[in-house]
mmCIF file of C-alpha atoms and ligand atoms in Angstrom:
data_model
loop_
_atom_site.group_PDB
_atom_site.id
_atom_site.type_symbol
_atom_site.label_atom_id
_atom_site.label_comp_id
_atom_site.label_asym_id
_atom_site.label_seq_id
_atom_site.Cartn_x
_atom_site.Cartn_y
_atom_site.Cartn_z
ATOM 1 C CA UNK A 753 -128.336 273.463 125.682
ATOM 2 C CA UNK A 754 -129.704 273.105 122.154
ATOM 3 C CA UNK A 755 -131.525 275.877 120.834
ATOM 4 C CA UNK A 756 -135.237 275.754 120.812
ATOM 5 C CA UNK A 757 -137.072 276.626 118.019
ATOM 6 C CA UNK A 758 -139.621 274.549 117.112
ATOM 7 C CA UNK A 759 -143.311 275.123 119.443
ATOM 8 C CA UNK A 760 -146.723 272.985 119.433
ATOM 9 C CA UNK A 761 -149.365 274.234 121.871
ATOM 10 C CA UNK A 762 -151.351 272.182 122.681
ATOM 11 C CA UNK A 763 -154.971 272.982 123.705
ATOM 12 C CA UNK A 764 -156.555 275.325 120.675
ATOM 13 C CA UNK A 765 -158.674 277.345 123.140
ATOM 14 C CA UNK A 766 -158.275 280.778 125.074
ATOM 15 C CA UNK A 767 -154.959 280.142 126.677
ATOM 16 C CA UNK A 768 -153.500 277.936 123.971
ATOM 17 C CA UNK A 769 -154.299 280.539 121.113
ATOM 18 C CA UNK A 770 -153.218 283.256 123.302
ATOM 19 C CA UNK A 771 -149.367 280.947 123.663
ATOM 20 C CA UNK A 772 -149.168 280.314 120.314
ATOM 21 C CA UNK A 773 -149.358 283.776 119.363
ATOM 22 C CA UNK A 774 -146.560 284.351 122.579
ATOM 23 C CA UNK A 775 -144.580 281.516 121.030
ATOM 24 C CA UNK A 776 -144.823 283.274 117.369
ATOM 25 C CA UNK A 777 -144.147 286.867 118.536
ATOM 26 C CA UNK A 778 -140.653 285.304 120.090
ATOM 27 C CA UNK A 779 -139.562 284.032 116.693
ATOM 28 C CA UNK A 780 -140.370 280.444 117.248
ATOM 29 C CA UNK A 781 -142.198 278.748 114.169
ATOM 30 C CA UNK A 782 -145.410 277.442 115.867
ATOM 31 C CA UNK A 783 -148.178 274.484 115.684
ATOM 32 C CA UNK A 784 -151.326 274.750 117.830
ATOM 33 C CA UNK A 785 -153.108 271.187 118.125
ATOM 34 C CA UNK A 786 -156.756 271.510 118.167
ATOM 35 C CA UNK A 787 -158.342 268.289 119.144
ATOM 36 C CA UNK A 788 -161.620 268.427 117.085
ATOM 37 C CA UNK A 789 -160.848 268.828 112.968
ATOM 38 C CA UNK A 790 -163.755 270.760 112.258
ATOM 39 C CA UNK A 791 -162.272 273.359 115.186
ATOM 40 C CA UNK A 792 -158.344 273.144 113.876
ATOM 41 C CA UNK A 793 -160.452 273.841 109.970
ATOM 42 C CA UNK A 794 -162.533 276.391 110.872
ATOM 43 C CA UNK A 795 -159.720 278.743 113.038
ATOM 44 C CA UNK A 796 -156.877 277.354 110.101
ATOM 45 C CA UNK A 797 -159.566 279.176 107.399
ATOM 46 C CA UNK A 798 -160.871 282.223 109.476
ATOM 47 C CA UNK A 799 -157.584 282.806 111.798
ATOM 48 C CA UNK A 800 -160.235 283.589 114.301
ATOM 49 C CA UNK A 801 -160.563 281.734 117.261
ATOM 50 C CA UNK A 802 -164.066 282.399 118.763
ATOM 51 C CA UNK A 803 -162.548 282.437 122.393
ATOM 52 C CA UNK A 804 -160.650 285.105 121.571
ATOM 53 C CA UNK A 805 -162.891 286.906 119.310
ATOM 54 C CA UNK A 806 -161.232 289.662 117.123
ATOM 55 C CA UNK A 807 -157.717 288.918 117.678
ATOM 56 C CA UNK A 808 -156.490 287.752 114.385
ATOM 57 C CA UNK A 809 -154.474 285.076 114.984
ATOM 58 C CA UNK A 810 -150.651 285.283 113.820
ATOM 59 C CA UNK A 811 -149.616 284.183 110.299
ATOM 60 C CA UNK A 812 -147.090 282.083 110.886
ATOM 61 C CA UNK A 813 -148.559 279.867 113.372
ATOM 62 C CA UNK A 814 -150.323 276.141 111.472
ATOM 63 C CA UNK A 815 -152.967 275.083 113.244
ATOM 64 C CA UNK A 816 -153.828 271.585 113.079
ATOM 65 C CA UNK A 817 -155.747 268.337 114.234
ATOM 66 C CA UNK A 818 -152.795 266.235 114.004
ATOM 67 C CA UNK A 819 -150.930 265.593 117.042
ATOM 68 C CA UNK A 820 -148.058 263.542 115.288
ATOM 69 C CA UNK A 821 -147.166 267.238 114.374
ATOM 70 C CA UNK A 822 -146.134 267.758 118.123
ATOM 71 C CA UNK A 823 -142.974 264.709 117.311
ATOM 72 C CA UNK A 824 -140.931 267.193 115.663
ATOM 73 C CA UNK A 825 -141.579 270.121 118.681
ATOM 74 C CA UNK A 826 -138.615 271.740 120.365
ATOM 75 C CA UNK A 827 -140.914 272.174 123.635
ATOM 76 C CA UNK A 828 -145.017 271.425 123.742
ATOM 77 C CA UNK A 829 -146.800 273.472 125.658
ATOM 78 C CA UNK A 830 -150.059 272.066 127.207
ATOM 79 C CA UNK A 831 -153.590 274.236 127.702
ATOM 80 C CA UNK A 832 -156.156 272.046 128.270
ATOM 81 C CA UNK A 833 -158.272 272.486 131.352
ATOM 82 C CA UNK A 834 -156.367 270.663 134.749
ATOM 83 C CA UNK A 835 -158.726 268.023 134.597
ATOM 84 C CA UNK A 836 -158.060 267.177 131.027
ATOM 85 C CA UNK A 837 -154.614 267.620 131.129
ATOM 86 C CA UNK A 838 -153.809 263.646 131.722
ATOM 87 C CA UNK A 839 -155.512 262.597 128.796
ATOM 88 C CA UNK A 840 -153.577 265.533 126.566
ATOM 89 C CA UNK A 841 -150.310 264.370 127.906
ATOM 90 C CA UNK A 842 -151.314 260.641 127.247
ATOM 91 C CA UNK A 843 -152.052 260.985 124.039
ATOM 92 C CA UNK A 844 -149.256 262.929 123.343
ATOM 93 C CA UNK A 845 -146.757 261.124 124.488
ATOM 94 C CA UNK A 846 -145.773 258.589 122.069
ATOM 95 C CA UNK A 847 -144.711 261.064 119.767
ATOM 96 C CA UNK A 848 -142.331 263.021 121.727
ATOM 97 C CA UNK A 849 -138.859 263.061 121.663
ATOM 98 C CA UNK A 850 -136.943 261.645 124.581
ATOM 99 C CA UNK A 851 -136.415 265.057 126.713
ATOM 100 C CA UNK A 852 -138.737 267.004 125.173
ATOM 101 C CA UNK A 853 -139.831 269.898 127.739
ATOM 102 C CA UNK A 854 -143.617 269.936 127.945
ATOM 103 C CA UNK A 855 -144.665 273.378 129.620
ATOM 104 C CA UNK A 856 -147.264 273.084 131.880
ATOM 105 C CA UNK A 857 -150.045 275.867 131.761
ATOM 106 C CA UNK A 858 -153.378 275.099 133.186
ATOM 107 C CA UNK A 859 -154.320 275.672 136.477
ATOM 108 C CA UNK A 860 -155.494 272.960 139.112
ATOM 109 C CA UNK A 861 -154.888 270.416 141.157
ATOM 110 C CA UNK A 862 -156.046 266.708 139.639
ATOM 111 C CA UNK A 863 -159.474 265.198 141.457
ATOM 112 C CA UNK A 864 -158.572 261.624 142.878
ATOM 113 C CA UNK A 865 -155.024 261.894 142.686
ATOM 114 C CA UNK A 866 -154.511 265.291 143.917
ATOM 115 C CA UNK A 867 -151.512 265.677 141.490
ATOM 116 C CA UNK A 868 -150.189 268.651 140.222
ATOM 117 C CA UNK A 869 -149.788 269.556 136.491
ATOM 118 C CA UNK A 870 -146.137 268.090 136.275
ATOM 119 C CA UNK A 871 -146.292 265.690 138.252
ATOM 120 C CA UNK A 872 -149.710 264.636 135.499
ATOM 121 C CA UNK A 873 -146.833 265.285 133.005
ATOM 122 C CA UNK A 874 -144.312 263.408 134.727
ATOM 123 C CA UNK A 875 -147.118 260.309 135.287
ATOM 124 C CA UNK A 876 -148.285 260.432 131.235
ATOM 125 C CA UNK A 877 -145.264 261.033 129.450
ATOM 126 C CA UNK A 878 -142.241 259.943 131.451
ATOM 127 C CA UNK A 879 -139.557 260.330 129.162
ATOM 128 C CA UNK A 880 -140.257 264.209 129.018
ATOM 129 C CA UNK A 881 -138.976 266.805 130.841
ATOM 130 C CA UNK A 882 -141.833 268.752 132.644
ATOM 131 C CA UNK A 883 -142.247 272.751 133.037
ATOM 132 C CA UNK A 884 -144.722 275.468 134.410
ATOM 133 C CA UNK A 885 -145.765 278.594 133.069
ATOM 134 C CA UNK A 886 -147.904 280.382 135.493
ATOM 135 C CA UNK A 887 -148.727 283.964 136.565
ATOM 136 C CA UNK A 888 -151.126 287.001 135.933
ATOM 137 C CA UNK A 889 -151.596 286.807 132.331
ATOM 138 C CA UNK A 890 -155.526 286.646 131.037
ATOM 139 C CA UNK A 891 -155.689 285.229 127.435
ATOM 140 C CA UNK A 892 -157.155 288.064 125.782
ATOM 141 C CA UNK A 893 -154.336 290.442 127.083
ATOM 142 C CA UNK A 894 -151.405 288.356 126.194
ATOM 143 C CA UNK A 895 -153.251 287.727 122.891
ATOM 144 C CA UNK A 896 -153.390 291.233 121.928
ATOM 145 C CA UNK A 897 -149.770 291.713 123.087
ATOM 146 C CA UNK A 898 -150.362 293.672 126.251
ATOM 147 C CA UNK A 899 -147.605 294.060 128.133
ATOM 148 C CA UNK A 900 -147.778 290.875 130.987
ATOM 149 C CA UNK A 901 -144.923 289.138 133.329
ATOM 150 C CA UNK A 902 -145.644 285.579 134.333
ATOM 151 C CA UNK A 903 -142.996 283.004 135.990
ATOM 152 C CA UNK A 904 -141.969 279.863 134.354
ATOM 153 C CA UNK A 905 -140.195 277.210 136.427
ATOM 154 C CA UNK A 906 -138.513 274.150 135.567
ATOM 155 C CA UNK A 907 -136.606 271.796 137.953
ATOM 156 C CA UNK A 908 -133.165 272.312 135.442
ATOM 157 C CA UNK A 909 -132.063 275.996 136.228
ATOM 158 C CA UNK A 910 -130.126 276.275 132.582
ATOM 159 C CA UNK A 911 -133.411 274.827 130.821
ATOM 160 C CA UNK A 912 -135.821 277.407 132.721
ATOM 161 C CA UNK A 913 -133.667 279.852 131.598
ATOM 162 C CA UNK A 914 -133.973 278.558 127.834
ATOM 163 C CA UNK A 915 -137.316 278.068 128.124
ATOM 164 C CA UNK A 916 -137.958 282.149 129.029
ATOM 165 C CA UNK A 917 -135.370 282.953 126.025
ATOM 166 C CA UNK A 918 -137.430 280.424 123.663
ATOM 167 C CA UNK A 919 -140.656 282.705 124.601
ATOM 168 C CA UNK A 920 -139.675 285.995 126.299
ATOM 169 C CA UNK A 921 -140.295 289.596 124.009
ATOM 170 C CA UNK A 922 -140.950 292.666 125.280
ATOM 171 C CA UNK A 923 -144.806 292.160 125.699
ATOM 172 C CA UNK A 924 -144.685 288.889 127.440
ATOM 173 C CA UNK A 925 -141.831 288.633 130.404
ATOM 174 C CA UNK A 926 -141.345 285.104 132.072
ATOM 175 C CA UNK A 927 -139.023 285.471 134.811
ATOM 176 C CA UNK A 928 -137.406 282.290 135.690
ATOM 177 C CA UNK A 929 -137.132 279.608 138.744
ATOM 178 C CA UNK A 930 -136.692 276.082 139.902
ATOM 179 C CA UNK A 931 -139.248 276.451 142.246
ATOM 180 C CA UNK A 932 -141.850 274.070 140.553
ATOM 181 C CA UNK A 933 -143.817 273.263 143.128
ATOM 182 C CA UNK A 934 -144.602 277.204 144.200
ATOM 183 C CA UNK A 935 -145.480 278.283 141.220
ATOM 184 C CA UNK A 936 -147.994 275.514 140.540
ATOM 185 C CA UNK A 937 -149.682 275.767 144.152
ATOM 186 C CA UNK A 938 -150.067 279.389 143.383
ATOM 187 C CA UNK A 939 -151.830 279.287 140.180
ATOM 188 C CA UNK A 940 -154.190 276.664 142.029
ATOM 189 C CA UNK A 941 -154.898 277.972 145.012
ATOM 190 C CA UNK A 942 -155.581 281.635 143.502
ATOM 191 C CA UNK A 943 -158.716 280.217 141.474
ATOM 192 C CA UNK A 944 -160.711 278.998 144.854
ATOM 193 C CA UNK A 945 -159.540 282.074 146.220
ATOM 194 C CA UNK A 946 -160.709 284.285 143.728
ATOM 195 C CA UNK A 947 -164.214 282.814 143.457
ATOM 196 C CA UNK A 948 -164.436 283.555 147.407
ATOM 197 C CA UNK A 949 -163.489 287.394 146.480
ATOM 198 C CA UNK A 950 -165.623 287.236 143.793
ATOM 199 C CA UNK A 951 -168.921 285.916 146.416
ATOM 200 C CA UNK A 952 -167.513 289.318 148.532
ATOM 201 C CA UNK A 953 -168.504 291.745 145.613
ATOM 202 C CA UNK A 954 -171.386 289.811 144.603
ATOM 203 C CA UNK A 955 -172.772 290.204 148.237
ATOM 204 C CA UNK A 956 -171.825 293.818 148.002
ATOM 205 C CA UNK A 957 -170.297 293.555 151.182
ATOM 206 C CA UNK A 958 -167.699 296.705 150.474
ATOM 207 C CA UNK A 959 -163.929 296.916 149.184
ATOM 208 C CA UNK A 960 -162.855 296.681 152.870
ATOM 209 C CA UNK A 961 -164.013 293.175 152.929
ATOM 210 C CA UNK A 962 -162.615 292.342 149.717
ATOM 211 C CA UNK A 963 -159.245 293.394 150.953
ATOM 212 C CA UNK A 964 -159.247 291.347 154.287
ATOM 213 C CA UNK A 965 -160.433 288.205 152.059
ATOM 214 C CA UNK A 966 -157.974 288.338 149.616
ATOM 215 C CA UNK A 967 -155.210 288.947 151.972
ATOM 216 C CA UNK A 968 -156.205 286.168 154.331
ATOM 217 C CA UNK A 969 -156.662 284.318 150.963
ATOM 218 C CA UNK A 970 -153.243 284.725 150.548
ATOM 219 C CA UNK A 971 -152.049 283.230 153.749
ATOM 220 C CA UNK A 972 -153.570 280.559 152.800
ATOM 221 C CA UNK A 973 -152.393 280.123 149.865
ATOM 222 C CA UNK A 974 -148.859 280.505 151.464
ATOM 223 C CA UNK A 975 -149.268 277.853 154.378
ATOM 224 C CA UNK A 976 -150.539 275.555 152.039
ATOM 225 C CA UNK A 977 -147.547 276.032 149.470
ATOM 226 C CA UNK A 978 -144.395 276.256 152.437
ATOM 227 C CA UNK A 979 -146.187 272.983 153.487
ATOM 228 C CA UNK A 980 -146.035 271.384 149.994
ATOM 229 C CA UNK A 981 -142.553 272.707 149.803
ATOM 230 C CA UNK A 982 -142.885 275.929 147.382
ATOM 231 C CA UNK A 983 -140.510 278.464 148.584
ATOM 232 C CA UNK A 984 -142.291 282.100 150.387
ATOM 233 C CA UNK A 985 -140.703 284.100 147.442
ATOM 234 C CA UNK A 986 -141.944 282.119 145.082
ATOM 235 C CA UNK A 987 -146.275 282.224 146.582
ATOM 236 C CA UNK A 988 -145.648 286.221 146.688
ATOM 237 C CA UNK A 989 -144.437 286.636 143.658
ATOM 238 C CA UNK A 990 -145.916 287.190 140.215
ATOM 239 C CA UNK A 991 -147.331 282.897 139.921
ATOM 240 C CA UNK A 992 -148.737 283.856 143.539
ATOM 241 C CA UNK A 993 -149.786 286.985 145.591
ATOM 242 C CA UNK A 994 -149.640 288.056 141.279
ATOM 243 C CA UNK A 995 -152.108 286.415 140.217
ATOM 244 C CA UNK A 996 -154.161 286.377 142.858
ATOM 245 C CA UNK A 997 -154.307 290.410 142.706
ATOM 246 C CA UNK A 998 -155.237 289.586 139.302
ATOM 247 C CA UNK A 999 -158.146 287.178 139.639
ATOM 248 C CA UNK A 1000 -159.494 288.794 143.140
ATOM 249 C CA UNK A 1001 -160.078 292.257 141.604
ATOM 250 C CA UNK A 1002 -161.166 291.636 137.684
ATOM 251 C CA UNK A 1003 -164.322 290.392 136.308
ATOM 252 C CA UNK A 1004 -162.427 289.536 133.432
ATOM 253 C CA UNK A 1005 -161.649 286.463 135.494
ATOM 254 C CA UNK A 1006 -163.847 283.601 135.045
ATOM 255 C CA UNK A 1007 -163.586 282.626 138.521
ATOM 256 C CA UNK A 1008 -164.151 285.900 140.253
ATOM 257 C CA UNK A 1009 -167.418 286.160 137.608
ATOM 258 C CA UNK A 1010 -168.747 282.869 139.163
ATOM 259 C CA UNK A 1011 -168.148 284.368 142.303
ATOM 260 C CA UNK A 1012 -170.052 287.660 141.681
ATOM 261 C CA UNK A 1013 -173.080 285.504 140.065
ATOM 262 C CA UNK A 1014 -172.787 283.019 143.878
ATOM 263 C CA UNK A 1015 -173.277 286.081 145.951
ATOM 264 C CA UNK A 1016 -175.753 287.799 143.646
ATOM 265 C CA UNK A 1017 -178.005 284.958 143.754
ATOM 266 C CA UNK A 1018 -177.691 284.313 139.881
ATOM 267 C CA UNK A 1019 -176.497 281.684 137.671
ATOM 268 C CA UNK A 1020 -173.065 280.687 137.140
ATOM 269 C CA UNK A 1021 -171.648 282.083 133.347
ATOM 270 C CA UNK A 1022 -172.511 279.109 131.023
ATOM 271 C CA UNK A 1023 -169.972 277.677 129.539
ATOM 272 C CA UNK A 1024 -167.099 279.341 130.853
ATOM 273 C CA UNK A 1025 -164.296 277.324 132.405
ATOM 274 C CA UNK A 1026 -164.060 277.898 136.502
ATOM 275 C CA UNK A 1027 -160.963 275.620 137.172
ATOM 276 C CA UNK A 1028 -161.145 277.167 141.065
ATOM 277 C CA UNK A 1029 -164.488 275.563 141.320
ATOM 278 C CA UNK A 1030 -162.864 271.949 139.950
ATOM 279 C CA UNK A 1031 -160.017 272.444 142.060
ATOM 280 C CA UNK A 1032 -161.579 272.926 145.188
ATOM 281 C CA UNK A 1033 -162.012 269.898 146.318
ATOM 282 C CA UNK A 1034 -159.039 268.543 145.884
ATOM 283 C CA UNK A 1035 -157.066 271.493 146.684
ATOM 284 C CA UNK A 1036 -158.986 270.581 150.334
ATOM 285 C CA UNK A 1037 -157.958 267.265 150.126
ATOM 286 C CA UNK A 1038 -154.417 268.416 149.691
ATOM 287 C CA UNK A 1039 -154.473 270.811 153.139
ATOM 288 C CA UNK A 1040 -156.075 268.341 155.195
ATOM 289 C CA UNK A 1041 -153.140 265.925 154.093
ATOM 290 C CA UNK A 1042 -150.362 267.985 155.687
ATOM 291 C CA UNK A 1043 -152.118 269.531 157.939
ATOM 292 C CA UNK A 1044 -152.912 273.255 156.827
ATOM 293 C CA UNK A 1045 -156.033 274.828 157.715
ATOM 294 C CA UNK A 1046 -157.399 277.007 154.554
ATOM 295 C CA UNK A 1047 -161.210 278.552 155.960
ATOM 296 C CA UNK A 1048 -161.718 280.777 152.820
ATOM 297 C CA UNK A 1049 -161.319 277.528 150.356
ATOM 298 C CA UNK A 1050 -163.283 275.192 152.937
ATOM 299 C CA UNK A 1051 -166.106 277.735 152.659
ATOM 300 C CA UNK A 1052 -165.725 277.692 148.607
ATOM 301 C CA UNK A 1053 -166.064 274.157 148.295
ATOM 302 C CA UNK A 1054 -169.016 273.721 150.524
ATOM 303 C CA UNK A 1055 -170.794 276.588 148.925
ATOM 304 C CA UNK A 1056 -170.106 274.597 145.124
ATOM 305 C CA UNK A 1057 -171.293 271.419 146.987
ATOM 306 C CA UNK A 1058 -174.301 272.680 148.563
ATOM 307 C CA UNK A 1059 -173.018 271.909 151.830
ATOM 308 C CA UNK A 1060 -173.634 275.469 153.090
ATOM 309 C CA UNK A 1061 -175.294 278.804 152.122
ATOM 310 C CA UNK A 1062 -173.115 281.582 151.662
ATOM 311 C CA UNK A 1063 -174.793 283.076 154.308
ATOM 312 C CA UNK A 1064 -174.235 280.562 156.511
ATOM 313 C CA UNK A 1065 -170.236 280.599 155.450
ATOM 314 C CA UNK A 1066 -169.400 284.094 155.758
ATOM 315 C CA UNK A 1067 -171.070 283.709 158.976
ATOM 316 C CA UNK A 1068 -168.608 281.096 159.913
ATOM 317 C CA UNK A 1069 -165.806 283.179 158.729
ATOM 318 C CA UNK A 1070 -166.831 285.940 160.420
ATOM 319 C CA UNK A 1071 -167.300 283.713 163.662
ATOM 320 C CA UNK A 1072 -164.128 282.739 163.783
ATOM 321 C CA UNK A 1073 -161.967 282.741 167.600
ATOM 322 C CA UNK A 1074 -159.840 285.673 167.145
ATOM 323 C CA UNK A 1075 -156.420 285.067 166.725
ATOM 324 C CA UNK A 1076 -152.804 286.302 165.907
ATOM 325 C CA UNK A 1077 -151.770 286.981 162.376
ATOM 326 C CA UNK A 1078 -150.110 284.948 160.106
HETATM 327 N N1 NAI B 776 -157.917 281.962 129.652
HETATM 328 C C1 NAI B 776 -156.977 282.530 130.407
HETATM 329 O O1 NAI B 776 -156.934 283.782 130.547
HETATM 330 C C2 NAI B 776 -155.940 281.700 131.076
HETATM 331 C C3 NAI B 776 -156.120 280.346 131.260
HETATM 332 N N2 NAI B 776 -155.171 279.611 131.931
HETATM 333 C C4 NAI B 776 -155.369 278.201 132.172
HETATM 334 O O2 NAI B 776 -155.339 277.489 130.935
HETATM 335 C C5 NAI B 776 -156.172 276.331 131.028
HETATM 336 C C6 NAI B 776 -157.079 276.292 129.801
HETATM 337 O O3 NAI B 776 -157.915 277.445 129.886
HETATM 338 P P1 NAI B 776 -158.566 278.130 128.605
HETATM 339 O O4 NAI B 776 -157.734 277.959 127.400
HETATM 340 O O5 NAI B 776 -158.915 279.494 129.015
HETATM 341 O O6 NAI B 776 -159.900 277.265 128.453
HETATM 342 P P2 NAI B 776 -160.825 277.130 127.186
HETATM 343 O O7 NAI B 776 -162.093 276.592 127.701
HETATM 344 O O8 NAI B 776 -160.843 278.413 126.410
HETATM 345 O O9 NAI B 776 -160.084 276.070 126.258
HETATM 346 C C7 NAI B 776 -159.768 274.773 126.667
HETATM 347 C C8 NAI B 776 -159.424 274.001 125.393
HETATM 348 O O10 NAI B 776 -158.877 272.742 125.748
HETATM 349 C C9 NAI B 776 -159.345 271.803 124.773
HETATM 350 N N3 NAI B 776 -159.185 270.454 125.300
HETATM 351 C C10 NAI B 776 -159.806 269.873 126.346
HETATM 352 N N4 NAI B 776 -159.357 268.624 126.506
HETATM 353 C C11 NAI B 776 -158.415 268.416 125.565
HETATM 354 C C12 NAI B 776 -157.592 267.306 125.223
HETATM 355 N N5 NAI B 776 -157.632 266.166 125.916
HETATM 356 N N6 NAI B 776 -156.740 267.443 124.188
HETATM 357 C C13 NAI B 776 -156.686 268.585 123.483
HETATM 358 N N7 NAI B 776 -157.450 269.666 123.749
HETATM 359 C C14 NAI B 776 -158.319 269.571 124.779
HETATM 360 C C15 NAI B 776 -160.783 272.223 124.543
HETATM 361 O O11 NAI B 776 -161.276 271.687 123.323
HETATM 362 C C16 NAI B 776 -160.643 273.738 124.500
HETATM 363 O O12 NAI B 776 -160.336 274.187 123.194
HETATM 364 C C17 NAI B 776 -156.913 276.416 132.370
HETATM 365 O O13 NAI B 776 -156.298 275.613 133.320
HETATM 366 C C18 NAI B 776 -156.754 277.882 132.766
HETATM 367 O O14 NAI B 776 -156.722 278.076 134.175
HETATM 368 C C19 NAI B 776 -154.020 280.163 132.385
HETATM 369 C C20 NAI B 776 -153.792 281.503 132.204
HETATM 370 C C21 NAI B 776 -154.727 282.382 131.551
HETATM 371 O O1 13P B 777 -155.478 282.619 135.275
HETATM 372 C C1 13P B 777 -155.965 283.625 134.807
HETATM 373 C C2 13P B 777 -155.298 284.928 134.846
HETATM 374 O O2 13P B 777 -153.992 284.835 135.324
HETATM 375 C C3 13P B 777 -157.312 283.544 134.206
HETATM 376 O O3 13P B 777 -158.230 283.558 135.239
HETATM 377 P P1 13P B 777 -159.650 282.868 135.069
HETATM 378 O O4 13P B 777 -159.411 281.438 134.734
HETATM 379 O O5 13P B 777 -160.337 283.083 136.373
HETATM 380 O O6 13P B 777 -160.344 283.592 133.950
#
């Protein structure tokens, strides 16, 4: 396998930023594609990016608003939210190379399709070669080169394993697997999830509680990937049960902050990105097609669509027949 050295991110906010600076730290010379010019100007002058304010960005990496610059990439890496990730791909995708591996990062399931990130990546750019890079890894940590482990999965065992030598170092540890389907289910399915944990602390209803949700969370999370296909080892490790530790027990997750605001009764955090409330539906959508029953996302999604109070949701939990584990 050739040697990969050339990286465009693309996506210039908190995740992207936080990439490039993974991608520069490993050795790789580095683009990150910012769609709006005034945005690519302003971090290119300052090396300051306001989403991750007071982590200088790294030297080497060019940041531009030209995505021709992604045609001479050894692998692109996408971070745009899931949503947006179609249109990223589809405008990228004339100027790849034939085989180019495009690393999927965001986290989500598509609305309408109900597709997952490679398979948008597969759809939009078929003459690439698709990846994931998911696990418990907020931006601001990997940014500042705190030590973090994620899992990055690509069909291709030999080009998974490239792909973690392309970005490994000491600070940031992908661990590698073909298992492409488990790890993106996981990064999905944790973002409902975590909003539901987050509603738990907001209602102050005691770190007992918290526990039983995030653990029934998980199964969840794991019936919904075995069904999908994901394999058990993949939805409990670090792209799974991971980051779903992660994102259940920090407010430094967006997510579990929306969920604290919910069950306090307050606003959601303006403009910050909740992909678990964007996913929910169609991560719902997705369970009812093969079958799975996931209560603790059913209740997210009709809390976000005003179909139900939370009272009247963790009442329904709580109401629940009892029934064996698992
Ligand atoms: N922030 C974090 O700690 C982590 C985020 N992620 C995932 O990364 C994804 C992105 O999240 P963040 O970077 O945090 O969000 P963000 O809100 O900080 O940045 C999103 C960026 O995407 C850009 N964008 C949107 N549509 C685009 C398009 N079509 N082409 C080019 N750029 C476009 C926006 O201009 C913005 O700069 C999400 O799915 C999130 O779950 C994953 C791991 C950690
Ligand atoms: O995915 C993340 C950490 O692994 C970031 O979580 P939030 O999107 O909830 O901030």
């Amino acid at each position: 396998m050739k040697p990969f050295n050339r990286v465009c991110v693309i996506g210039a906010g908190a995740w992207g930023t936080a990439l490039a600076g993974v991608a520069a730290r490993a050795g790789r010379k580095v683009t990150l594609y910012a769609r709006d010019a005034a945005v690519a100007a302003q971090i290119s002058a300052t090396r300051d990016n306001p989403r991750l304010p007071g982590i200088p960005l790294d030297r080497g990496i060019v940041v531009t608003h030209d995505i021709a610059a992604a045609s001479s990439a050894d692998i692109v890496i996408i971070a745009v939210p899931a949503q947006h990730s179609r249109a990223a791909v589809a405008a990228l995708a004339a100027h790849l190379s034939p085989g180019t591996p495009v690393i999927a990062s965001a986290k989500g399931v598509e609305h309408g399709t109900r597709r997952f990130m490679t398979e948008v990546i597969e759809e939009a750019a078929p003459h690439a070669v698709p990846a994931i890079l998911s696990g418990p890894s907020f931006a601001d940590d990997v940014a500042r080169g705190l030590p973090t482990a994620v899992t990055l999965a690509a069909k291709d065992e030999a080009l998974a394993v490239a792909l973690v030598h392309a970005l490994g170092s000491a600070a940031f540890r992908p661990y590698h697997t073909t298992d492409v389907r488990g790890v993106e289910i996981g990064g999905a399915a944790k973002n409902v999830l975590a909003i539901a944990a987050g509603i738990v602390v907001g209602k102050q209803l005691g770190a007992s509680a918290l526990a039983a949700l995030t653990t029934r969370g998980f199964s969840e999370l794991v019936r919904l990937g075995c069904a999908c296909g994901g394999r058990s080892e993949t939805l409990a490790g670090l792209s799974g049960l991971g980051d779903l530790i992660l994102t259940c027990s920090s407010p430094q997750s967006r997510n579990f902050s929306l969920g604290i605001a919910l069950g306090r009764g307050e606003p959601a955090p303006r403009d910050k990105l909740s992909e678990g409330a964007h996913t929910a539906p169609a991560l719902l959508e997705l369970a009812a097609a093969h079958d799975v029953e996931m209560p603790v996302a059913q209740a997210v999604a009709a809390i976000l669509a005003g179909r139900s109070t939370i009272d009247g949701a963790i009442d329904n939990l709580l109401t629940r027949p009892f029934r064996g584990e698992g």
